[in-house]
Amino acid sequence: MASLTESLQNITMSGGGAYSLATRGAEDVINAATPIVLEALDSINIPENQDLFTFSDMGTADGGTSLKMVGNLIHAIQEKNPGISFNIVYSDQPKNDFNGLVQTVLGLGHFPSYLETTENVYPLFSANSFYKQIIPDNTLDFGFSATAMHWLSGKPCELSNHVHMVGADGEEYLRFSEHGKKDWETILLHRAHELRKGGQLVLLNFCRDEKGKYLGNTTGVNMFSNFVKIWQDFLGQGRSSEDEYKRMTLPQYYNTVEEFSAPLKNFDSPVYQAGLRLKHIETRITPCPFAEAFKDHQDAQRFAEEYIPTIRSWNESIFFGALDQNRALEDKEKILKDYYHSYQDQVLVSPETHRMDYVHAFTVIEKI
Amino acid sequence: MASLTESLQNITMSGGGAYSLATRGAEDVINAATPIVLEALDSINIPENQDLFTFSDMGTADGGTSLKMVGNLIHAIQEKNPGISFNIVYSDQPKNDFNGLVQTVLGLGHFPSYLETTENVYPLFSANSFYKQIIPDNTLDFGFSATAMHWLSGKPCELSNHVHMVGADGEEYLRFSEHGKKDWETILLHRAHELRKGGQLVLLNFCRDEKGKYLGNTTGVNMFSNFVKIWQDFLGQGRSSEDEYKRMTLPQYYNTVEEFSAPLKNFDSPVYQAGLRLKHIETRITPCPFAEAFKDHQDAQRFAEEYIPTIRSWNESIFFGALDQNRALEDKEKILKDYYHSYQDQVLVSPETHRMDYVHAFTVIEKI
C-alpha cells in the first residue's frame, strides 16, 4: 500500500486561483451549501464573552472556491458578536501550492478576498492534511471541507480493469471499501479531538447517491467509463503498456449515505464514542456549469474547450504519475495531450451527452 | 514613500532551506540566544491546567534557522507541563516562499525537524508580516524574531550617497531614523495586542552597538562602505546610471540600544501604556562563521566562495530591483554577477580583512 505522502504527492493543484477558475462547479457546490452552513452556525451557542471563533477549511487547494462562503460566515457571526476575532485555518497536504493559497486568501490573486471587508480576521495555513490533527484539542468551533475527502490516504491496490472504485468489483472493490471506511473514521476521529463541545462540521463530499449517481455519471456518458475506454484504446494501439493501464487507478473512494452515516450512528464506533453525531445528511446534484452554459450558447467548440480543463485539473497529475518512469517527459506529455484530445473530440461530436454534474453528500455533524 | 508591499516584494529568500544554508551565521545567533529564550520562558508561569501554548516566529523566512531553538523550547515546556499542546505560528510577508517554509518546518527539506521528536505540536503559517497583527488578541505566550525587524515597512527616501542608513547623514538620515522609530513602535504595538499578560518576547535584531559596530563593520573592511565603493566604480565605468546608483538604497534601519529601549521605558509611549516592559537588552557580536573557518583552513578561494553567497542571499534582490526596468534581464544578471565578482576578487586578495560578523541587540520584553 502506498504511503499517504506517496499517494498524495501528485495531487497538486496549480497556483494563484487557477484551480478555482477551472472548477467553477466546485464553487457552485459551496455556494449551494451556504444556507446549510449558516443553519449549522445558528445552532452554535456563542456566548457574549467568547472572543475567538476558529474555523477550518480542510483540503482547501488554493482557497478560491470557499472565499464567498467564509466571508458570509464571518459576517453572520460578527453581526451577533461584533467584537469577536477569527482564526481561519486553511489546510492541505504538504505538496499543495501554499504560495498560491496565500495569494488567493489575501486577495492578491484572481478573486477579491473577504479580508477586504472584515476586521479581526487572522488567516492561518497548515500543511497537515485531514488525515492528521490540524489544530489542538478543543479549539475548533466550525470545521468545513468541500470536494476533498474522497482522496484516500493511500491506494489499497491497483484496479485491474478500471480507473476508479465506482467501476471496481470483487476483491478489489472490497479492498477499496475497507480502506475508505478506515480513512473516513480517521478523518472523523481527528475532528472529534479538534472540536469544542457544540462545535459543528459541514462536509461536502463526493458520494454515490441513492440512485447510484456520482460525479460525471448522472445522465448521458459515464465520465469514468469514458476514462477507461480511452485508456483501453491507447493500450490497444500500443501507446501505453499493460502495467501503465493497471496503474491508472485513482486513490479515491466515493462513500454512500450509509457509509458516511455508519460511524456517526453506531454506538460501538470510536467516532460515536468520541462524541460526534450526525445531524443531517442529504445528497445533492450540482449541475455542470459548462454543460448548462452550452444549452444557451450551443457552441460545441467553446463547450469542449471549457469542459476538458475542468476534468484535467484533478486527474492529469494522477495519470501522469501512472506512466512509466522511463518514458521521456515529452513522451509522457504527448500521451496525455492526445488522451485529453481524444476526449475532447468525443465532446465535439456529441456535446449534449457530456456533463460533469457534481454529486455530493452534504453532511452536518455535531460534537456533543 | 513606497508601500509595504512594494518595499518588501523583492525581499524573498530562496526556498527549501537554501536561505538557511547560506546564512549559517543567522542560525548561530539564534542558538547563542537559546539560554536567554529559556530564561524568559522560565519566568512565565504556565498553570497546570493550561492546555495550549502559542509560540510565534516572526519574519521566519524558510524557518530553518530557528528549528533547533524551537525544539528546545517545546521540550523545556513539555518537561514541566507534559500534556500541553503547541501552536507554532510561522509568519512572514506574503511574497515569502511558503512552499519552502512548509518543507523545512515539516522536515522535508535539508534539516531534521523537531516535529519528529515532539507530540501535540501544530505548526501554522501566516502571511501577515510583523507590521500587522498575526494572531488574535491575548493569544500569544511567547513571541520570537531573529534578524528580520531591520527591514522597514517602506523606504523613506533614496540615499544619495550610500546604500544603507549606517552611511546616511543630514535630512536623509533623519528621515530614516523617524521611519525606523515609527516602525519599531508599530511592531511592538501589534505584539502588545497579541500577547497574554505575562507573555514574553525575545527579539534578536540587528543594531548599531555601543561602539558603533554593526553587521559587517566590526574590524577590517566595512562591508557597507564596500558595497557603495563597488557601485561607485560601476557608475564611474558607465556600467550603471546615476538613477540606479541612487536607488541602491536598502529599506533597513539598525536601531541603537537607546532606540530599541525608548518606547519600552517612556511612560508616555503607547507601547509602554499597552503594557510592554523592557526586561533585558544586551548587544552581542556573533562571529562570521566563514571568516572563522578561514582562520583554520587558510584557503582563500574556499572562503571567498562561501562568503559571497551569504552576502548575496539578502541584498541581491534589492540591488536587482534598483536596476533600470528597461534593461534586459540578461543585462541585469550580468551586472550583478560582475558586481559580486568584484567583491569576491577583493576577498581573494585580502581574505583576512573581510568578515560579516553579526551585531545584534538581544531584547527580552514582557507584557504586564
XYZ file of C-alpha atoms in Angstrom:
736
model
C 0.000 0.000 0.000
C 1.341 3.392 -0.939
C 2.024 5.783 1.926
C -0.039 8.937 2.316
C 2.832 11.075 1.089
C 3.383 8.915 -1.959
C -0.260 8.772 -2.857
C -0.857 12.470 -2.365
C 2.313 13.805 -3.868
C 0.913 14.005 -7.362
C -2.321 15.651 -6.330
C -1.147 19.213 -6.524
C -3.371 21.855 -7.962
C -1.913 24.753 -9.902
C -1.479 28.102 -8.172
C -2.886 31.583 -7.757
C -6.549 30.674 -8.141
C -6.097 28.775 -11.419
C -7.617 25.670 -9.835
C -10.688 27.586 -8.729
C -11.052 29.154 -12.167
C -11.046 25.703 -13.754
C -13.507 24.315 -11.227
C -16.320 26.816 -11.114
C -18.641 23.923 -10.352
C -16.805 23.255 -7.092
C -17.529 26.821 -6.043
C -21.198 26.407 -7.051
C -21.368 23.436 -4.669
C -20.052 25.510 -1.763
C -22.361 28.423 -2.522
C -25.307 25.998 -2.694
C -24.345 24.715 0.758
C -24.077 28.161 2.339
C -27.631 28.052 3.807
C -26.744 24.733 5.463
C -23.508 26.260 6.796
C -25.394 29.238 8.224
C -28.050 26.989 9.769
C -25.383 24.849 11.435
C -23.744 28.044 12.645
C -27.041 29.256 14.071
C -27.246 26.162 16.232
C -23.956 27.016 17.955
C -24.398 28.999 21.100
C -21.615 31.599 21.011
C -21.536 33.226 24.460
C -21.188 37.011 24.513
C -17.825 36.732 26.234
C -16.352 34.324 23.650
C -13.677 36.399 21.981
C -12.337 33.940 19.422
C -14.026 31.776 16.797
C -11.955 29.185 14.966
C -12.983 27.988 11.524
C -11.127 25.391 9.479
C -11.266 24.713 5.740
C -9.739 21.298 5.154
C -8.369 20.230 1.761
C -8.672 23.819 0.637
C -6.424 23.628 -2.510
C -5.956 27.304 -3.496
C -8.711 28.569 -1.185
C -10.633 30.210 -4.003
C -13.801 28.135 -4.008
C -14.703 28.889 -0.381
C -13.901 32.629 -0.277
C -17.512 33.829 -0.542
C -18.856 31.289 1.908
C -16.190 32.093 4.512
C -16.998 35.795 4.108
C -20.707 35.074 4.668
C -19.932 33.028 7.757
C -17.737 35.740 9.274
C -20.321 38.451 8.645
C -23.097 36.308 10.149
C -21.109 35.776 13.350
C -19.918 39.379 13.640
C -23.486 40.628 13.373
C -24.317 38.837 16.610
C -20.894 39.069 18.284
C -19.359 42.307 16.985
C -16.139 42.152 18.994
C -15.195 38.575 18.163
C -11.953 37.616 16.392
C -11.430 34.760 13.927
C -8.766 32.206 13.237
C -9.434 30.955 9.719
C -7.275 27.853 9.310
C -6.683 26.674 5.746
C -5.159 23.232 5.466
C -3.994 20.909 2.759
C -1.274 18.304 2.293
C 2.395 19.425 2.245
C 2.717 19.292 -1.558
C -0.122 21.769 -2.016
C 0.856 25.120 -3.538
C 0.858 27.249 -0.394
C 2.175 30.277 -2.277
C -0.902 30.208 -4.494
C -3.134 29.648 -1.455
C -1.648 32.665 0.340
C -2.131 34.850 -2.741
C -5.781 33.825 -3.114
C -6.753 34.161 0.546
C -5.065 37.563 0.829
C -6.890 38.777 -2.280
C -3.690 39.080 -4.313
C -4.821 36.504 -6.905
C -7.804 36.397 -9.273
C -10.543 36.923 -6.683
C -11.452 39.551 -4.107
C -10.977 38.340 -0.512
C -13.326 38.744 2.446
C -10.323 40.219 4.277
C -11.088 43.491 2.496
C -14.476 43.794 4.227
C -13.817 42.213 7.612
C -11.833 43.037 10.742
C -10.091 40.931 13.366
C -9.748 38.020 10.974
C -6.484 36.046 11.064
C -5.864 33.596 8.219
C -3.539 30.743 9.131
C -2.252 27.945 6.952
C -1.478 24.366 7.894
C 0.294 21.680 5.900
C -1.338 18.889 7.900
C -3.803 17.027 5.700
C -7.183 15.968 7.119
C -5.583 12.586 7.864
C -3.762 14.339 10.703
C -4.932 16.518 13.541
C -4.594 20.114 12.301
C -5.152 22.230 15.411
C -5.066 21.399 19.138
C -7.788 19.596 21.081
C -10.992 21.526 21.803
C -10.082 24.599 19.779
C -12.302 24.207 16.693
C -15.706 25.861 16.507
C -16.580 25.046 12.924
C -14.933 22.634 10.515
C -15.596 22.657 6.800
C -14.436 20.681 3.808
C -15.623 20.546 0.228
C -14.821 18.115 -2.551
C -11.638 16.868 -0.916
C -12.191 13.885 1.389
C -12.721 11.406 -1.455
C -8.918 11.335 -1.770
C -7.798 8.268 0.150
C -4.734 8.250 2.407
C -3.211 5.653 0.088
C -4.029 3.323 -2.778
C -5.227 -0.038 -1.385
C -4.476 -1.825 -4.692
C -4.410 -1.215 -8.425
C -7.735 -1.762 -10.187
C -7.120 -4.210 -12.993
C -9.990 -3.068 -15.188
C -10.963 0.448 -14.183
C -9.537 3.799 -13.119
C -11.913 4.322 -10.179
C -13.610 2.310 -7.450
C -17.015 3.181 -8.964
C -16.159 0.566 -11.607
C -14.360 -1.919 -9.358
C -15.652 -5.324 -8.321
C -14.824 -8.421 -6.276
C -11.776 -8.426 -4.039
C -10.527 -5.117 -5.456
C -13.795 -3.373 -4.602
C -13.656 -4.790 -1.082
C -10.147 -3.512 -0.544
C -11.182 -0.025 -1.604
C -14.298 -0.036 0.560
C -12.369 -1.237 3.608
C -9.744 1.431 3.032
C -12.447 4.067 2.536
C -14.139 3.043 5.774
C -10.919 3.261 7.744
C -9.988 6.619 6.230
C -13.407 8.143 6.941
C -13.115 7.015 10.559
C -9.604 8.509 10.820
C -10.793 11.818 9.390
C -13.689 11.995 11.849
C -11.662 10.963 14.896
C -9.178 13.793 14.342
C -12.076 16.241 14.020
C -13.612 14.852 17.233
C -10.423 15.862 19.028
C -10.229 19.300 17.446
C -13.868 20.294 18.026
C -15.099 22.013 21.138
C -18.353 20.703 22.612
C -21.212 22.013 20.496
C -18.872 22.608 17.552
C -20.096 21.747 14.067
C -18.737 20.156 10.919
C -20.187 20.750 7.481
C -18.627 18.356 4.984
C -19.499 18.398 1.289
C -18.132 15.149 -0.054
C -18.418 13.364 -3.360
C -20.706 10.349 -2.958
C -22.620 7.633 -4.735
C -26.199 8.746 -4.211
C -29.396 6.752 -3.570
C -29.877 6.252 -7.321
C -26.278 5.161 -7.920
C -25.339 8.502 -9.461
C -21.908 10.016 -8.927
C -19.583 12.638 -10.397
C -19.882 12.634 -14.178
C -22.471 9.846 -14.114
C -25.902 11.406 -13.880
C -27.170 11.223 -17.447
C -25.553 10.594 -20.834
C -21.952 9.413 -20.997
C -20.391 7.979 -17.807
C -17.233 10.064 -17.456
C -15.285 7.375 -15.578
C -16.215 4.651 -18.084
C -15.025 7.014 -20.767
C -11.670 7.473 -18.998
C -11.274 3.680 -19.046
C -12.380 3.346 -22.650
C -9.826 5.841 -23.913
C -7.003 4.200 -21.937
C -8.130 0.856 -23.395
C -7.899 2.367 -26.868
C -4.387 3.627 -26.054
C -3.474 0.151 -24.802
C -4.904 -1.438 -27.954
C -2.897 0.958 -30.121
C 0.251 0.111 -28.175
C 0.560 3.669 -26.959
C 0.555 2.590 -23.319
C 1.592 -0.642 -21.621
C -0.402 -3.175 -19.586
C 1.421 -2.005 -16.437
C 0.570 1.607 -17.124
C -3.043 0.724 -17.821
C -3.253 -1.031 -14.467
C -1.630 1.856 -12.586
C -4.271 4.292 -13.922
C -6.085 3.907 -10.610
C -7.336 6.973 -8.788
C -6.770 6.743 -4.998
C -10.332 7.852 -4.287
C -13.428 6.446 -2.629
C -16.989 7.702 -3.001
C -18.964 6.781 0.105
C -22.696 6.139 0.058
C -25.010 7.901 2.524
C -24.992 4.717 4.617
C -21.203 4.582 4.662
C -20.911 8.260 5.640
C -23.512 7.781 8.383
C -22.364 4.497 9.918
C -19.625 5.669 12.341
C -21.835 8.591 13.417
C -24.799 6.347 14.288
C -23.212 3.143 15.521
C -22.901 3.170 19.327
C -19.815 0.959 19.118
C -17.904 3.196 16.747
C -14.973 5.099 18.274
C -16.248 8.127 16.334
C -19.629 7.945 18.047
C -17.938 7.347 21.377
C -15.768 10.430 20.825
C -18.975 12.472 20.717
C -19.666 13.041 17.020
C -23.325 12.853 15.965
C -24.951 13.042 12.548
C -27.340 15.991 12.463
C -28.185 15.977 8.799
C -27.230 14.268 5.563
C -28.644 14.764 2.102
C -27.368 14.189 -1.411
C -27.272 16.992 -3.932
C -26.587 17.181 -7.626
C -24.916 20.413 -8.699
C -25.191 20.863 -12.463
C -22.058 21.031 -14.603
C -21.748 24.779 -15.237
C -20.173 24.254 -18.662
C -22.908 21.870 -19.879
C -25.546 24.268 -18.577
C -23.935 27.187 -20.397
C -23.794 25.082 -23.575
C -27.605 24.775 -23.507
C -27.676 28.519 -24.078
C -24.703 29.201 -26.323
C -24.830 25.914 -28.360
C -21.169 26.384 -29.303
C -19.672 22.893 -29.174
C -16.106 24.129 -29.608
C -16.420 26.550 -26.699
C -18.020 23.864 -24.514
C -15.267 21.340 -25.285
C -12.574 23.899 -24.530
C -14.156 24.737 -21.176
C -15.111 21.183 -20.251
C -11.830 19.328 -20.746
C -9.749 21.588 -18.430
C -12.206 21.028 -15.572
C -11.644 17.260 -15.883
C -7.951 17.608 -16.480
C -7.441 19.791 -13.379
C -7.960 16.903 -10.960
C -6.812 13.768 -12.757
C -3.947 14.718 -15.076
C -1.321 14.505 -12.323
C -2.525 11.021 -11.325
C -2.469 9.728 -14.902
C 0.925 11.369 -15.401
C 2.273 9.518 -12.364
C 0.985 6.204 -13.731
C 3.024 6.456 -16.930
C 6.292 4.536 -16.991
C 9.109 6.358 -15.192
C 11.489 5.508 -18.013
C 9.483 7.439 -20.588
C 10.901 10.813 -21.580
C 8.999 13.816 -20.228
C 7.962 14.893 -23.741
C 6.638 11.392 -24.418
C 4.507 11.488 -21.271
C 3.230 14.944 -22.111
C 2.369 13.872 -25.657
C 0.401 10.859 -24.417
C -1.637 12.972 -22.020
C -2.178 15.687 -24.599
C -3.514 13.086 -27.022
C -5.549 11.445 -24.288
C -7.482 14.609 -23.459
C -7.634 15.422 -27.144
C -9.469 12.130 -27.756
C -11.909 13.026 -25.016
C -12.337 16.497 -26.481
C -13.045 15.039 -29.938
C -15.853 12.968 -28.450
C -17.300 16.047 -26.776
C -17.238 17.898 -30.093
C -19.144 15.071 -31.813
C -21.940 14.774 -29.227
C -21.670 17.702 -26.802
C -25.163 17.180 -25.389
C -24.198 13.757 -23.929
C -21.275 15.066 -21.830
C -21.599 16.739 -18.443
C -19.676 16.511 -15.187
C -22.501 17.066 -12.720
C -21.280 17.057 -9.136
C -22.927 14.516 -6.829
C -22.309 15.304 -3.179
C -23.447 14.274 0.254
C -23.918 17.399 2.371
C -23.272 16.280 5.931
C -23.742 18.206 9.163
C -22.101 16.758 12.245
C -22.101 17.990 15.835
C -19.807 17.247 18.745
C -21.822 16.709 21.877
C 7.161 56.615 0.335
C 6.931 53.096 -1.036
C 4.151 50.919 0.356
C 4.993 47.911 2.491
C 4.126 45.553 -0.331
C 6.289 47.427 -2.791
C 9.213 47.665 -0.454
C 9.008 44.053 0.653
C 8.226 42.455 -2.644
C 11.827 41.980 -3.598
C 12.876 40.598 -0.265
C 12.173 36.973 -0.964
C 14.556 34.349 0.169
C 15.084 31.224 -1.885
C 13.287 28.030 -0.901
C 13.643 24.659 0.755
C 16.196 25.683 3.353
C 18.615 27.261 0.843
C 18.422 30.559 2.734
C 19.322 28.877 5.995
C 22.184 27.012 4.340
C 23.621 30.307 3.075
C 23.166 32.023 6.421
C 24.680 29.663 8.946
C 25.627 32.711 10.953
C 21.962 33.599 11.424
C 21.416 30.192 12.973
C 24.466 30.666 15.214
C 22.832 33.858 16.512
C 19.636 32.011 17.422
C 21.500 29.158 19.055
C 23.553 31.687 21.057
C 20.293 33.250 22.260
C 18.728 29.953 23.338
C 19.731 30.370 27.031
C 18.040 33.784 27.010
C 14.939 32.242 25.408
C 14.822 29.504 28.045
C 15.329 32.004 30.853
C 12.472 34.173 29.562
C 10.367 31.041 29.296
C 11.188 30.136 32.874
C 9.739 33.416 34.055
C 6.336 32.580 32.564
C 4.013 30.927 35.000
C 2.266 28.213 32.995
C -0.582 26.931 35.167
C -1.021 23.150 35.294
C -4.424 23.427 33.637
C -3.166 25.490 30.689
C -3.572 23.132 27.752
C -2.243 25.292 24.917
C 0.978 27.271 24.465
C 1.290 29.574 21.471
C 4.696 30.482 20.095
C 5.301 32.771 17.149
C 8.382 33.104 14.926
C 8.087 36.397 13.047
C 9.955 37.060 9.807
C 10.881 33.389 9.714
C 11.999 33.173 6.024
C 12.316 29.419 5.398
C 12.101 28.511 9.084
C 15.438 26.695 9.070
C 17.468 28.906 11.380
C 15.119 28.537 14.362
C 14.362 24.791 14.135
C 16.735 23.743 16.946
C 15.728 26.563 19.251
C 12.002 25.885 18.798
C 12.633 22.210 19.535
C 14.488 23.151 22.737
C 11.666 25.440 23.805
C 8.993 22.784 23.241
C 10.954 20.154 25.159
C 11.554 22.554 28.056
C 7.824 23.290 28.364
C 6.704 19.695 27.953
C 9.036 18.595 30.729
C 7.064 20.729 33.172
C 3.628 20.505 31.502
C 3.591 17.080 29.835
C 0.037 17.274 28.474
C 0.296 20.692 26.876
C -0.242 21.333 23.141
C 1.524 23.899 20.962
C 0.562 26.247 18.194
C 3.821 27.203 16.485
C 2.969 30.140 14.231
C 5.499 30.939 11.499
C 4.931 34.266 9.797
C 6.475 36.263 7.016
C 5.286 38.683 4.341
C 3.053 37.405 1.504
C 5.889 37.155 -1.047
C 7.858 34.780 1.147
C 8.292 31.268 -0.227
C 5.722 29.436 1.891
C 6.257 26.192 -0.017
C 9.897 26.215 1.076
C 8.883 27.137 4.622
C 6.417 24.239 4.819
C 9.045 21.795 3.551
C 11.615 22.957 6.113
C 9.287 23.003 9.129
C 7.880 19.576 8.283
C 11.391 18.164 7.968
C 11.040 17.509 4.234
C 13.893 19.906 3.326
C 17.587 19.904 4.237
C 17.186 19.754 8.015
C 15.580 17.426 10.553
C 12.519 18.954 12.223
C 11.578 18.940 15.895
C 8.236 17.502 14.769
C 9.961 14.124 14.609
C 10.643 14.137 18.368
C 7.634 16.004 19.757
C 3.913 15.396 20.153
C 0.866 17.653 20.159
C 2.691 20.305 18.155
C 0.722 22.114 15.444
C 2.714 24.259 13.001
C 0.703 27.070 11.442
C 1.779 29.589 8.832
C 0.718 33.200 8.455
C 1.345 35.616 5.595
C 0.895 38.641 7.843
C 4.224 40.409 8.277
C 5.211 41.755 11.705
C 3.806 45.121 10.574
C 0.361 43.551 11.014
C -1.264 41.711 13.863
C -0.665 37.993 13.178
C -2.881 36.215 15.706
C -5.865 37.375 17.810
C -5.642 39.491 20.977
C -4.344 37.801 24.123
C -3.440 34.500 22.467
C 0.362 34.713 22.321
C 2.508 33.192 25.056
C 5.912 33.706 23.500
C 6.940 35.799 20.523
C 10.279 35.448 18.806
C 12.033 37.084 15.894
C 15.594 36.939 14.653
C 17.423 39.041 12.106
C 14.240 40.304 10.449
C 12.908 43.516 12.007
C 15.592 45.736 10.464
C 13.526 45.592 7.264
C 11.454 48.776 7.242
C 7.805 48.873 6.180
C 8.833 51.160 3.320
C 11.717 53.239 2.006
C 11.512 56.771 3.480
C 13.754 58.182 0.724
C 16.631 57.211 -1.537
C 20.069 57.748 -0.026
C 22.034 59.886 -2.445
C 25.466 58.674 -1.384
C 25.090 55.323 0.315
C 23.229 52.025 0.155
C 22.345 51.900 3.855
C 21.317 54.257 6.662
C 24.541 53.384 8.513
C 26.226 55.698 5.994
C 23.476 58.313 5.700
C 23.617 61.856 7.041
C 21.647 65.074 7.315
C 17.997 65.155 6.259
C 18.205 61.680 4.740
C 19.451 60.176 7.998
C 16.647 61.911 9.888
C 14.002 60.549 7.559
C 15.322 57.025 8.060
C 15.504 57.377 11.822
C 11.968 58.774 12.041
C 10.703 55.942 9.869
C 12.610 53.403 11.944
C 11.137 54.818 15.156
C 7.585 54.629 13.830
C 8.065 51.097 12.506
C 9.525 49.816 15.780
C 6.537 51.256 17.625
C 4.108 49.637 15.154
C 5.812 46.258 15.539
C 5.631 46.460 19.337
C 2.032 47.676 19.483
C 0.817 44.690 17.450
C 2.717 42.359 19.775
C 1.189 44.122 22.800
C -2.234 43.133 21.457
C -1.260 39.556 20.673
C 0.451 38.787 23.986
C -1.343 37.444 27.022
C -0.454 39.044 30.339
C 2.904 37.669 31.450
C 3.767 36.685 27.885
C 7.319 37.262 26.663
C 9.063 38.480 23.543
C 12.639 37.634 22.659
C 13.775 39.703 19.693
C 17.223 39.347 18.151
C 17.607 42.397 15.954
C 20.484 43.871 14.014
C 21.700 47.003 15.769
C 24.399 49.626 15.938
C 26.126 48.738 19.199
C 27.671 50.931 21.935
C 30.946 51.096 19.990
C 29.282 51.943 16.676
C 29.756 48.455 15.316
C 27.159 46.837 13.078
C 26.794 43.979 10.598
C 29.956 43.625 8.539
C 31.619 46.532 10.351
C 33.450 45.147 13.353
C 37.059 45.053 12.197
C 38.767 45.298 8.831
C 36.769 46.264 5.748
C 33.368 47.938 6.300
C 31.059 45.742 4.217
C 28.519 48.515 3.559
C 31.195 51.015 2.507
C 32.477 48.363 0.164
C 29.022 47.918 -1.367
C 29.000 51.651 -2.062
C 32.529 51.690 -3.418
C 31.863 48.955 -5.965
C 28.650 50.664 -7.151
C 30.650 53.915 -7.456
C 33.167 52.051 -9.598
C 30.326 50.726 -11.765
C 28.946 54.260 -12.066
C 32.375 55.610 -13.000
C 32.756 52.918 -15.653
C 29.336 53.812 -17.066
C 28.025 50.351 -16.214
C 25.191 51.768 -14.115
C 23.358 55.090 -14.202
C 23.083 57.912 -11.647
C 19.435 56.960 -11.073
C 20.326 53.345 -10.469
C 23.111 54.326 -8.117
C 20.674 56.389 -6.100
C 18.069 53.648 -5.960
C 20.623 51.222 -4.456
C 19.143 52.010 -1.051
C 18.309 49.187 1.331
C 14.972 49.751 3.160
C 16.537 48.895 6.517
C 17.192 50.586 9.829
C 19.592 49.465 12.548
C 18.392 50.774 15.892
C 20.734 51.577 18.767
C 20.119 50.174 22.246
C 18.594 53.542 23.200
C 16.246 53.493 20.218
C 15.133 49.925 20.934
C 14.578 50.764 24.596
C 12.815 54.141 24.310
C 9.172 53.072 23.730
C 9.518 50.376 26.389
C 10.754 52.823 29.056
C 8.977 56.060 28.240
C 5.763 56.387 30.294
C 4.155 58.422 27.511
C 4.756 55.882 24.786
C 1.661 53.985 23.572
C 3.832 50.852 23.701
C 4.553 51.353 27.402
C 0.910 52.183 28.005
C -0.134 48.968 26.247
C 1.822 47.079 28.910
C 5.132 46.185 27.285
C 8.213 46.435 29.517
C 11.889 46.006 28.750
C 13.288 43.181 30.875
C 16.693 42.890 29.315
C 18.758 44.229 26.457
C 22.337 43.464 25.520
C 24.368 43.641 22.355
C 26.164 40.612 21.011
C 28.659 40.034 18.256
C 28.341 36.642 16.582
C 31.447 35.853 14.552
C 31.233 35.343 10.811
C 31.376 31.533 10.529
C 33.138 31.661 7.173
C 35.871 34.044 8.365
C 36.350 31.902 11.470
C 36.666 28.769 9.371
C 39.195 30.545 7.144
C 41.472 31.033 10.153
C 41.786 27.265 10.218
C 41.709 26.230 6.592
C 43.551 29.297 5.141
C 42.067 28.569 1.709
C 41.198 31.999 0.274
C 39.303 30.538 -2.674
C 37.069 28.437 -0.431
C 36.482 31.384 1.893
C 35.518 33.691 -0.989
C 33.152 31.091 -2.418
C 31.425 30.660 0.938
C 31.455 34.321 1.914
C 29.922 35.964 -1.162
C 26.722 33.833 -1.185
C 25.983 34.797 2.422
C 26.070 38.481 1.435
C 24.267 37.894 -1.802
C 21.390 35.999 -0.129
C 19.934 39.118 1.468
C 20.803 42.027 -0.826
C 20.837 40.733 -4.399
C 17.066 41.079 -4.833
C 17.188 44.696 -3.618
C 20.059 45.649 -5.952
C 18.299 43.812 -8.774
C 15.152 45.865 -8.193
C 17.180 49.097 -8.315
C 18.451 48.440 -11.840
C 16.589 50.201 -14.641
C 13.359 48.426 -15.588
C 14.172 48.870 -19.270
C 17.339 46.807 -19.048
C 17.095 43.293 -20.445
C 17.043 40.538 -17.845
C 20.405 39.171 -19.045
C 21.911 42.648 -18.742
C 20.737 42.958 -15.145
C 22.008 39.490 -14.321
C 25.380 40.257 -15.894
C 25.756 43.465 -13.874
C 25.010 41.688 -10.609
C 27.249 38.768 -11.475
C 30.113 41.173 -12.135
C 29.249 43.173 -9.023
C 29.623 40.197 -6.691
C 32.602 39.035 -8.712
C 34.360 42.340 -7.961
C 33.640 41.824 -4.292
C 34.889 38.257 -4.498
C 38.133 39.405 -6.164
C 38.769 41.746 -3.235
C 38.178 38.906 -0.791
C 40.665 36.752 -2.669
C 43.322 39.481 -2.465
C 42.994 40.155 1.273
C 40.782 37.470 2.796
C 41.819 38.265 6.381
C 40.241 41.754 6.166
C 36.747 40.533 5.260
C 34.171 39.209 7.725
C 30.456 39.660 8.158
C 30.191 39.480 11.917
C 26.613 39.772 13.126
C 25.917 42.588 15.580
C 22.613 42.128 17.375
C 20.655 43.540 20.255
C 19.118 40.655 22.212
C 15.953 42.085 23.736
C 13.600 40.491 26.252
C 10.211 42.145 26.684
C 7.315 41.265 28.965
C 3.661 42.165 28.830
C 2.422 43.104 32.271
